[in-house]
Amino acid sequence: DPYAADPMRHPALRINSQRPFNAEPPPELLTESYITPNPIFFTRNHLPVPNLDPETYRLHVVGAPEGQSLSLSLDDLRKFPKHEVTVTLQCAGNRRSEMSKVKEVKGLEWRTGAISTARWAGARLCDVLAQAGHRVCETEAHVCFEGLDSDPTGTAYGASIPLARAMDPEAEVLLAYEMNGQPLPRDHGFPVRVVVPGVVGARHVKWLGRVSVESEESYSHWQRRDYKGFSPSVDWDTVDFDLAPSIQELPIQSAITQPQDGAIVESGEVTIRGYAWSGGGRAVIRVDVSLDGGLTWQEAELEGEEQQPRKAWAWRIWQLKAQVSEEQKELNIICKAVDDSYNVQPDTVAPIWNLRGVLSNAWHRVHVQVVP
Ligand code: MTE
Ligand code: MO
């Protein structure tokens, strides 16, 4: 059993698949704190968790033609300036379960919890690439990452990002060895993972073994044959994965974590809570909440750290305390967020349905009963 050496997991996690391990925190825990505690940070593994020895671990960085290849131990990596950044990581499949209610999709049935936030620390990728002789270049190029996890045929997990993002110090791409002040937990990439602020989770390669600069995107299955969006009209007979770009920055997203769908709430003051986040460093400027299915709206209060324009890498937790009278028998609660490019979420799921169930960011809707 290749999964026999997988680590222990927190019992509060909701498991979507045991082997490989995929699980999300329950909504009420997810927005309890701005920083997600490591034990309940959502986990998305495609393969068994490798058991890596930090003493013998080496990161191989392929050098530029005029530069030199590097073989970095964990100590070598720690010698680069240590950079810290708070980043929200979201799986492209977050909220897929709502999409599969419209029509069947292929993928894990994530609810609203395939998203979490941590304070990451490590070396900046641009510093490491520079040491290997890489420069920003005119022609299109990509930085390819390979994990040390592999399937029975020896194929490793892989992904890539554009070189321009990797070399931009303002993009803050990290080779992270710490998560919330601790060494990375095994499930989250021990000893080293990539963190690409503002970019889909799939590019944050865990258990990082190899970095190279190529003229083409990674040839990995997960870069080329997955994590792409399509029209609702495309099915598994007609899909051509070469025709769509790989998902990098994600669209504006928000969800309600409290109360939960089907709950019973008492009239009077009702607290509605959730998260909002946008890709590419775009800041959340507003979250609108409706209690009557979208007829009227109120603005939620944004909590947590202020966001830096163009570098809003982490989510906002939001809250609204609403007055609900005894006459109201039920509430149809909706949330929708707006980012600083004035991007908004689509109101319904059907028009953004896609066969893989990715990019599910329609208005989030929760129905609750009211009791006196
Ligand atoms: N890296 C490796 N090596 N193997 C993987 O299976 N999964 C990716 C990414 N990096 C994956 C990986 C996907 S799809 C996501 S959403 C994130 O890791 C999840 O990171 P987390 O498990 O730390 O939340
Ligand atoms: Mo993912």
PDB file of C-alpha atoms in Angstrom, residues 105-312:
ATOM      1  CA  VAL A 105     -18.755  16.682 -13.492  1.00  0.00           C
ATOM      2  CA  LYS A 106     -15.542  14.692 -13.015  1.00  0.00           C
ATOM      3  CA  GLY A 107     -13.751  15.504  -9.769  1.00  0.00           C
ATOM      4  CA  LEU A 108     -13.756  15.535  -5.985  1.00  0.00           C
ATOM      5  CA  GLU A 109     -16.916  16.907  -4.379  1.00  0.00           C
ATOM      6  CA  TRP A 110     -15.368  19.924  -2.648  1.00  0.00           C
ATOM      7  CA  ARG A 111     -17.768  22.116  -0.740  1.00  0.00           C
ATOM      8  CA  THR A 112     -16.678  25.641   0.288  1.00  0.00           C
ATOM      9  CA  GLY A 113     -13.539  24.519   2.131  1.00  0.00           C
ATOM     10  CA  ALA A 114     -10.913  23.914  -0.585  1.00  0.00           C
ATOM     11  CA  ILE A 115      -9.362  27.231   0.410  1.00  0.00           C
ATOM     12  CA  SER A 116      -7.162  28.216   3.363  1.00  0.00           C
ATOM     13  CA  THR A 117      -4.721  30.934   4.410  1.00  0.00           C
ATOM     14  CA  ALA A 118      -1.254  30.688   5.942  1.00  0.00           C
ATOM     15  CA  ARG A 119       1.796  32.783   6.679  1.00  0.00           C
ATOM     16  CA  TRP A 120       4.510  31.231   4.484  1.00  0.00           C
ATOM     17  CA  ALA A 121       8.259  31.794   4.794  1.00  0.00           C
ATOM     18  CA  GLY A 122      11.139  30.787   2.591  1.00  0.00           C
ATOM     19  CA  ALA A 123      13.511  31.896  -0.131  1.00  0.00           C
ATOM     20  CA  ARG A 124      12.210  33.992  -2.981  1.00  0.00           C
ATOM     21  CA  LEU A 125      12.197  31.992  -6.220  1.00  0.00           C
ATOM     22  CA  CYS A 126      13.668  35.026  -8.069  1.00  0.00           C
ATOM     23  CA  ASP A 127      16.733  35.005  -5.781  1.00  0.00           C
ATOM     24  CA  VAL A 128      17.323  31.274  -6.321  1.00  0.00           C
ATOM     25  CA  LEU A 129      16.821  31.531 -10.094  1.00  0.00           C
ATOM     26  CA  ALA A 130      19.210  34.491 -10.239  1.00  0.00           C
ATOM     27  CA  GLN A 131      21.881  32.444  -8.454  1.00  0.00           C
ATOM     28  CA  ALA A 132      21.471  29.803 -11.167  1.00  0.00           C
ATOM     29  CA  GLY A 133      22.115  32.493 -13.781  1.00  0.00           C
ATOM     30  CA  HIS A 134      18.536  33.067 -14.948  1.00  0.00           C
ATOM     31  CA  ARG A 135      17.409  36.481 -16.142  1.00  0.00           C
ATOM     32  CA  VAL A 136      14.068  37.807 -17.307  1.00  0.00           C
ATOM     33  CA  CYS A 137      14.081  37.149 -21.052  1.00  0.00           C
ATOM     34  CA  GLU A 138      12.241  38.606 -24.015  1.00  0.00           C
ATOM     35  CA  THR A 139      10.880  35.343 -25.338  1.00  0.00           C
ATOM     36  CA  GLU A 140       8.061  33.569 -23.531  1.00  0.00           C
ATOM     37  CA  ALA A 141       9.407  31.159 -20.962  1.00  0.00           C
ATOM     38  CA  HIS A 142       8.059  29.093 -18.088  1.00  0.00           C
ATOM     39  CA  VAL A 143       9.401  27.882 -14.782  1.00  0.00           C
ATOM     40  CA  CYS A 144       8.612  24.178 -14.424  1.00  0.00           C
ATOM     41  CA  PHE A 145       8.332  22.520 -11.022  1.00  0.00           C
ATOM     42  CA  GLU A 146       8.497  18.804 -10.233  1.00  0.00           C
ATOM     43  CA  GLY A 147       7.329  17.210  -7.005  1.00  0.00           C
ATOM     44  CA  LEU A 148       8.981  14.218  -5.325  1.00  0.00           C
ATOM     45  CA  ASP A 149       5.630  12.432  -5.136  1.00  0.00           C
ATOM     46  CA  SER A 150       5.059   9.987  -7.978  1.00  0.00           C
ATOM     47  CA  ASP A 151       2.602   7.412  -9.288  1.00  0.00           C
ATOM     48  CA  PRO A 152       3.441   3.678  -9.734  1.00  0.00           C
ATOM     49  CA  THR A 153       4.913   4.415 -13.204  1.00  0.00           C
ATOM     50  CA  GLY A 154       7.300   6.943 -11.628  1.00  0.00           C
ATOM     51  CA  THR A 155       5.533  10.002 -13.043  1.00  0.00           C
ATOM     52  CA  ALA A 156       5.882  12.955 -10.680  1.00  0.00           C
ATOM     53  CA  TYR A 157       3.391  15.732 -10.003  1.00  0.00           C
ATOM     54  CA  GLY A 158       4.369  18.819 -11.990  1.00  0.00           C
ATOM     55  CA  ALA A 159       3.213  22.301 -12.984  1.00  0.00           C
ATOM     56  CA  SER A 160       4.601  25.570 -14.309  1.00  0.00           C
ATOM     57  CA  ILE A 161       4.185  29.340 -14.096  1.00  0.00           C
ATOM     58  CA  PRO A 162       5.380  32.061 -16.495  1.00  0.00           C
ATOM     59  CA  LEU A 163       9.031  33.090 -15.970  1.00  0.00           C
ATOM     60  CA  ALA A 164       7.980  36.754 -15.816  1.00  0.00           C
ATOM     61  CA  ARG A 165       5.956  36.083 -12.648  1.00  0.00           C
ATOM     62  CA  ALA A 166       8.726  33.958 -11.146  1.00  0.00           C
ATOM     63  CA  MET A 167      11.364  36.677 -11.701  1.00  0.00           C
ATOM     64  CA  ASP A 168       9.203  39.565 -10.469  1.00  0.00           C
ATOM     65  CA  PRO A 169      10.221  40.325  -6.866  1.00  0.00           C
ATOM     66  CA  GLU A 170       6.831  42.048  -6.386  1.00  0.00           C
ATOM     67  CA  ALA A 171       5.049  38.773  -7.222  1.00  0.00           C
ATOM     68  CA  GLU A 172       6.664  37.245  -4.097  1.00  0.00           C
ATOM     69  CA  VAL A 173       6.853  33.669  -5.398  1.00  0.00           C
ATOM     70  CA  LEU A 174       8.395  31.573  -2.622  1.00  0.00           C
ATOM     71  CA  LEU A 175      10.225  28.331  -2.137  1.00  0.00           C
ATOM     72  CA  ALA A 176       8.619  27.948   1.271  1.00  0.00           C
ATOM     73  CA  TYR A 177      10.022  25.869   4.128  1.00  0.00           C
ATOM     74  CA  GLU A 178       7.778  27.320   6.877  1.00  0.00           C
ATOM     75  CA  MET A 179       4.005  27.485   7.289  1.00  0.00           C
ATOM     76  CA  ASN A 180       2.696  29.582  10.171  1.00  0.00           C
ATOM     77  CA  GLY A 181       6.103  29.544  11.870  1.00  0.00           C
ATOM     78  CA  GLN A 182       6.492  25.762  11.711  1.00  0.00           C
ATOM     79  CA  PRO A 183       8.359  23.506   9.290  1.00  0.00           C
ATOM     80  CA  LEU A 184       5.877  22.549   6.547  1.00  0.00           C
ATOM     81  CA  PRO A 185       3.634  19.671   7.648  1.00  0.00           C
ATOM     82  CA  ARG A 186       4.140  16.543   5.511  1.00  0.00           C
ATOM     83  CA  ASP A 187       0.710  16.945   3.861  1.00  0.00           C
ATOM     84  CA  HIS A 188       1.614  20.463   2.761  1.00  0.00           C
ATOM     85  CA  GLY A 189       4.938  19.693   1.106  1.00  0.00           C
ATOM     86  CA  PHE A 190       7.660  19.023   3.703  1.00  0.00           C
ATOM     87  CA  PRO A 191      10.412  20.096   3.428  1.00  0.00           C
ATOM     88  CA  VAL A 192       9.904  22.623   0.571  1.00  0.00           C
ATOM     89  CA  ARG A 193       6.997  23.738  -1.592  1.00  0.00           C
ATOM     90  CA  VAL A 194       6.324  26.490  -4.098  1.00  0.00           C
ATOM     91  CA  VAL A 195       3.924  29.276  -3.045  1.00  0.00           C
ATOM     92  CA  VAL A 196       2.652  31.413  -5.941  1.00  0.00           C
ATOM     93  CA  PRO A 197       0.572  34.270  -4.462  1.00  0.00           C
ATOM     94  CA  GLY A 198      -2.671  34.955  -6.338  1.00  0.00           C
ATOM     95  CA  VAL A 199      -2.411  31.795  -8.427  1.00  0.00           C
ATOM     96  CA  VAL A 200      -4.457  28.567  -8.392  1.00  0.00           C
ATOM     97  CA  GLY A 201      -3.398  25.912  -5.846  1.00  0.00           C
ATOM     98  CA  ALA A 202      -2.300  23.442  -8.535  1.00  0.00           C
ATOM     99  CA  ARG A 203       0.836  25.516  -9.282  1.00  0.00           C
ATOM    100  CA  HIS A 204       2.000  25.531  -5.629  1.00  0.00           C
ATOM    101  CA  VAL A 205       4.019  22.340  -6.115  1.00  0.00           C
ATOM    102  CA  LYS A 206       4.673  20.455  -2.870  1.00  0.00           C
ATOM    103  CA  TRP A 207       7.680  18.229  -2.002  1.00  0.00           C
ATOM    104  CA  LEU A 208       9.607  20.243  -4.555  1.00  0.00           C
ATOM    105  CA  GLY A 209      12.452  18.293  -6.207  1.00  0.00           C
ATOM    106  CA  ARG A 210      13.321  20.133  -9.390  1.00  0.00           C
ATOM    107  CA  VAL A 211      13.039  23.601 -10.898  1.00  0.00           C
ATOM    108  CA  SER A 212      13.875  24.367 -14.535  1.00  0.00           C
ATOM    109  CA  VAL A 213      13.275  27.168 -17.022  1.00  0.00           C
ATOM    110  CA  GLU A 214      11.765  25.961 -20.310  1.00  0.00           C
ATOM    111  CA  SER A 215      10.435  27.534 -23.497  1.00  0.00           C
ATOM    112  CA  GLU A 216       7.172  25.576 -23.065  1.00  0.00           C
ATOM    113  CA  GLU A 217       4.776  25.057 -20.177  1.00  0.00           C
ATOM    114  CA  SER A 218       5.253  21.916 -18.060  1.00  0.00           C
ATOM    115  CA  TYR A 219       4.278  18.758 -19.949  1.00  0.00           C
ATOM    116  CA  SER A 220       2.681  17.444 -16.765  1.00  0.00           C
ATOM    117  CA  HIS A 221      -0.833  16.035 -17.022  1.00  0.00           C
ATOM    118  CA  TRP A 222      -1.945  18.583 -14.409  1.00  0.00           C
ATOM    119  CA  GLN A 223      -0.670  21.494 -16.489  1.00  0.00           C
ATOM    120  CA  ARG A 224      -1.865  20.322 -19.918  1.00  0.00           C
ATOM    121  CA  ARG A 225      -4.763  17.913 -19.441  1.00  0.00           C
ATOM    122  CA  ASP A 226      -6.439  19.296 -16.356  1.00  0.00           C
ATOM    123  CA  TYR A 227      -7.053  22.618 -14.545  1.00  0.00           C
ATOM    124  CA  LYS A 228      -8.486  24.389 -17.593  1.00  0.00           C
ATOM    125  CA  GLY A 229     -11.900  25.973 -18.117  1.00  0.00           C
ATOM    126  CA  PHE A 230     -14.318  25.260 -20.990  1.00  0.00           C
ATOM    127  CA  SER A 231     -17.715  26.306 -22.307  1.00  0.00           C
ATOM    128  CA  PRO A 232     -20.771  24.508 -20.855  1.00  0.00           C
ATOM    129  CA  SER A 233     -21.245  23.071 -24.377  1.00  0.00           C
ATOM    130  CA  VAL A 234     -17.974  21.100 -24.257  1.00  0.00           C
ATOM    131  CA  ASP A 235     -18.232  17.454 -23.144  1.00  0.00           C
ATOM    132  CA  TRP A 236     -15.731  14.608 -22.785  1.00  0.00           C
ATOM    133  CA  ASP A 237     -16.219  13.618 -26.457  1.00  0.00           C
ATOM    134  CA  THR A 238     -15.488  17.093 -27.806  1.00  0.00           C
ATOM    135  CA  VAL A 239     -13.004  18.551 -25.305  1.00  0.00           C
ATOM    136  CA  ASP A 240      -9.615  19.638 -26.685  1.00  0.00           C
ATOM    137  CA  PHE A 241      -7.359  20.536 -23.780  1.00  0.00           C
ATOM    138  CA  ASP A 242      -4.846  22.227 -26.113  1.00  0.00           C
ATOM    139  CA  LEU A 243      -7.381  24.947 -26.914  1.00  0.00           C
ATOM    140  CA  ALA A 244      -7.707  26.444 -23.425  1.00  0.00           C
ATOM    141  CA  PRO A 245      -4.997  28.188 -21.388  1.00  0.00           C
ATOM    142  CA  SER A 246      -3.912  26.652 -18.093  1.00  0.00           C
ATOM    143  CA  ILE A 247      -5.595  28.278 -15.110  1.00  0.00           C
ATOM    144  CA  GLN A 248      -3.194  30.636 -13.355  1.00  0.00           C
ATOM    145  CA  GLU A 249      -4.859  33.614 -11.605  1.00  0.00           C
ATOM    146  CA  LEU A 250      -8.284  32.755 -10.196  1.00  0.00           C
ATOM    147  CA  PRO A 251     -11.507  34.785 -10.456  1.00  0.00           C
ATOM    148  CA  ILE A 252     -13.243  36.629  -7.608  1.00  0.00           C
ATOM    149  CA  GLN A 253     -14.699  34.225  -5.042  1.00  0.00           C
ATOM    150  CA  SER A 254     -16.751  34.376  -1.841  1.00  0.00           C
ATOM    151  CA  ALA A 255     -18.807  32.007   0.279  1.00  0.00           C
ATOM    152  CA  ILE A 256     -20.967  31.932   3.391  1.00  0.00           C
ATOM    153  CA  THR A 257     -19.619  29.769   6.202  1.00  0.00           C
ATOM    154  CA  GLN A 258     -22.156  30.705   8.878  1.00  0.00           C
ATOM    155  CA  PRO A 259     -25.026  29.859   9.077  1.00  0.00           C
ATOM    156  CA  GLN A 260     -24.867  26.702   7.044  1.00  0.00           C
ATOM    157  CA  ASP A 261     -27.409  25.533   4.496  1.00  0.00           C
ATOM    158  CA  GLY A 262     -30.394  23.871   6.177  1.00  0.00           C
ATOM    159  CA  ALA A 263     -29.677  25.379   9.591  1.00  0.00           C
ATOM    160  CA  ILE A 264     -32.326  26.745  11.963  1.00  0.00           C
ATOM    161  CA  VAL A 265     -31.612  30.255  13.303  1.00  0.00           C
ATOM    162  CA  GLU A 266     -33.342  32.288  16.008  1.00  0.00           C
ATOM    163  CA  SER A 267     -34.965  35.603  15.079  1.00  0.00           C
ATOM    164  CA  GLY A 268     -33.328  38.775  16.374  1.00  0.00           C
ATOM    165  CA  GLU A 269     -29.696  39.426  15.577  1.00  0.00           C
ATOM    166  CA  VAL A 270     -28.349  36.861  13.106  1.00  0.00           C
ATOM    167  CA  THR A 271     -24.620  36.732  12.340  1.00  0.00           C
ATOM    168  CA  ILE A 272     -23.638  35.891   8.793  1.00  0.00           C
ATOM    169  CA  ARG A 273     -19.981  35.134   8.152  1.00  0.00           C
ATOM    170  CA  GLY A 274     -17.818  34.066   5.264  1.00  0.00           C
ATOM    171  CA  TYR A 275     -14.697  34.651   3.217  1.00  0.00           C
ATOM    172  CA  ALA A 276     -13.891  36.572   0.027  1.00  0.00           C
ATOM    173  CA  TRP A 277     -10.767  36.459  -2.129  1.00  0.00           C
ATOM    174  CA  SER A 278      -9.659  37.256  -5.654  1.00  0.00           C
ATOM    175  CA  GLY A 279      -6.719  36.010  -7.722  1.00  0.00           C
ATOM    176  CA  GLY A 280      -3.759  37.935  -9.133  1.00  0.00           C
ATOM    177  CA  GLY A 281      -3.388  40.121  -6.048  1.00  0.00           C
ATOM    178  CA  ARG A 282      -6.679  41.909  -6.697  1.00  0.00           C
ATOM    179  CA  ALA A 283      -8.153  43.257  -3.472  1.00  0.00           C
ATOM    180  CA  VAL A 284     -11.689  42.568  -2.251  1.00  0.00           C
ATOM    181  CA  ILE A 285     -13.376  45.952  -2.083  1.00  0.00           C
ATOM    182  CA  ARG A 286     -16.894  44.876  -1.073  1.00  0.00           C
ATOM    183  CA  VAL A 287     -19.076  41.939  -0.096  1.00  0.00           C
ATOM    184  CA  ASP A 288     -22.834  42.284  -0.639  1.00  0.00           C
ATOM    185  CA  VAL A 289     -25.188  40.093   1.357  1.00  0.00           C
ATOM    186  CA  SER A 290     -28.886  39.480   0.727  1.00  0.00           C
ATOM    187  CA  LEU A 291     -31.282  37.759   3.118  1.00  0.00           C
ATOM    188  CA  ASP A 292     -34.205  37.698   0.670  1.00  0.00           C
ATOM    189  CA  GLY A 293     -32.831  35.845  -2.331  1.00  0.00           C
ATOM    190  CA  GLY A 294     -31.297  38.914  -3.948  1.00  0.00           C
ATOM    191  CA  LEU A 295     -34.155  41.467  -3.711  1.00  0.00           C
ATOM    192  CA  THR A 296     -32.296  43.699  -1.257  1.00  0.00           C
ATOM    193  CA  TRP A 297     -28.641  43.868  -0.261  1.00  0.00           C
ATOM    194  CA  GLN A 298     -26.533  44.948   2.707  1.00  0.00           C
ATOM    195  CA  GLU A 299     -22.780  45.477   2.821  1.00  0.00           C
ATOM    196  CA  ALA A 300     -20.806  43.130   5.050  1.00  0.00           C
ATOM    197  CA  GLU A 301     -17.984  44.319   7.275  1.00  0.00           C
ATOM    198  CA  LEU A 302     -14.531  43.243   6.110  1.00  0.00           C
ATOM    199  CA  GLU A 303     -12.317  41.892   8.905  1.00  0.00           C
ATOM    200  CA  GLY A 304      -8.673  40.949   9.091  1.00  0.00           C
ATOM    201  CA  GLU A 305      -5.653  42.635   7.615  1.00  0.00           C
ATOM    202  CA  GLU A 306      -5.959  45.515   5.154  1.00  0.00           C
ATOM    203  CA  GLN A 307      -4.980  44.495   1.661  1.00  0.00           C
ATOM    204  CA  GLN A 308      -2.188  46.094  -0.354  1.00  0.00           C
ATOM    205  CA  PRO A 309      -3.278  47.089  -3.859  1.00  0.00           C
ATOM    206  CA  ARG A 310      -2.022  44.635  -6.503  1.00  0.00           C
ATOM    207  CA  LYS A 311      -0.591  42.471  -3.723  1.00  0.00           C
ATOM    208  CA  ALA A 312      -3.781  41.351  -1.995  1.00  0.00           C
TER     209      ALA A 312
END
